[in-house]
Amino acid sequence: MMNNHPEMKMKERPRIAIVDPNTLAIFGLKQILQNVLPIIQVDTFNSFNELTNGNPEAYFHYFVATNIVIENRNFFLDHKNKTIVLTASVEPSSQMTGFNSLCINVPEEQLVRSILQLEQYAHAHGRNLPPLPHALQMKILSDREIEVLALIVQGLINKEIADRLNIGITTVITHRKNIMDKLGMKSVSALTIYAVMHGYVDINKI
């Protein structure tokens, strides 16, 4: 009964469900979602029955394989604001009308960008979401490192960053190393998530 207390609900982490028979797809998407939104809890299900045997109404969003949405269309139509259809095609004509779609058959950086776009559209600047943990809110990087980070995630190479900021290439390389060391991140995808979630770069610029 204590879980029904409003204060308890406020403290719960938002929960997201991934429903897909492909275990490898689930694993990869779960990792990326947890990187994009470290405050969420991601639960995975291989079938619609597994989802409904749990507590489907407890979820903030469902990321669902296309065939499962088709087979259980009425349920997902009733929850279309929560539902994101996982598709293998980027062609708009092949995507389901009335639902947000996410193409998972793309390189990691593109998938991360698509998830960030969905997140920013639905929850701009964290609207409707609990605040990030204090450790993630802290300003870890210097102002110059933030400038370099923003240009990295926009796709500029070292020479272009050096020219843009009027600094030497070796200085850019040093900043890149410091950024990755401070954040403990090695991939551009991880840096992109960090930069967008902290408001250092506009999602539309990457």
XYZ file of N, CA, C and O in Angstrom, residues 13 38-39 130-141 183 194 197-198 200:
80
model
N 11.836 6.225 -10.119
C 12.469 6.532 -11.410
C 11.485 6.196 -12.520
O 10.807 5.180 -12.459
N 19.976 8.660 -17.839
C 20.468 7.843 -16.718
C 19.495 7.757 -15.547
O 19.671 6.930 -14.671
N 18.448 8.602 -15.545
C 17.484 8.552 -14.436
C 16.414 7.486 -14.631
O 15.616 7.250 -13.740
N 12.061 13.696 -13.749
C 12.752 14.089 -12.521
C 14.111 14.689 -12.856
O 14.643 14.440 -13.939
N 14.695 15.492 -11.955
C 16.013 16.063 -12.237
C 17.084 14.985 -12.316
O 16.960 13.920 -11.719
N 18.152 15.288 -13.069
C 19.294 14.379 -13.121
C 19.935 14.270 -11.744
O 19.863 15.214 -10.951
N 20.579 13.142 -11.448
C 21.311 13.039 -10.184
C 22.314 14.184 -10.056
O 22.851 14.669 -11.055
N 22.583 14.609 -8.822
C 23.450 15.770 -8.577
C 24.806 15.634 -9.268
O 25.326 16.587 -9.845
N 25.359 14.420 -9.237
C 26.684 14.209 -9.838
C 26.673 14.510 -11.331
O 27.668 14.961 -11.895
N 25.515 14.263 -11.987
C 25.435 14.513 -13.423
C 25.111 15.969 -13.737
O 25.278 16.420 -14.857
N 24.598 16.711 -12.731
C 24.288 18.126 -12.950
C 25.527 19.005 -12.824
O 25.559 20.111 -13.346
N 26.511 18.519 -12.131
C 27.686 19.351 -11.847
C 28.420 19.745 -13.120
O 28.494 18.985 -14.074
N 28.954 20.954 -13.099
C 29.741 21.424 -14.239
C 31.159 20.890 -14.084
O 31.923 21.345 -13.248
N 31.484 19.905 -14.909
C 32.772 19.225 -14.806
C 33.808 19.881 -15.706
O 34.990 19.938 -15.383
N 33.361 20.387 -16.870
C 34.275 20.902 -17.880
C 34.463 22.416 -17.754
O 33.565 23.135 -17.307
N 35.149 13.058 -18.267
C 33.808 12.479 -18.367
C 33.829 10.954 -18.353
O 32.787 10.317 -18.177
N 25.973 13.552 -23.647
C 26.331 14.454 -22.548
C 26.089 15.909 -22.948
O 25.500 16.691 -22.189
N 22.208 16.669 -23.361
C 21.470 16.617 -22.095
C 21.836 17.757 -21.159
O 21.062 18.139 -20.297
N 23.040 18.328 -21.342
C 23.445 19.457 -20.507
C 23.202 20.812 -21.192
O 23.555 21.846 -20.649
N 24.560 21.997 -23.905
C 25.751 22.614 -24.489
C 25.663 22.728 -26.003
O 26.416 23.492 -26.625
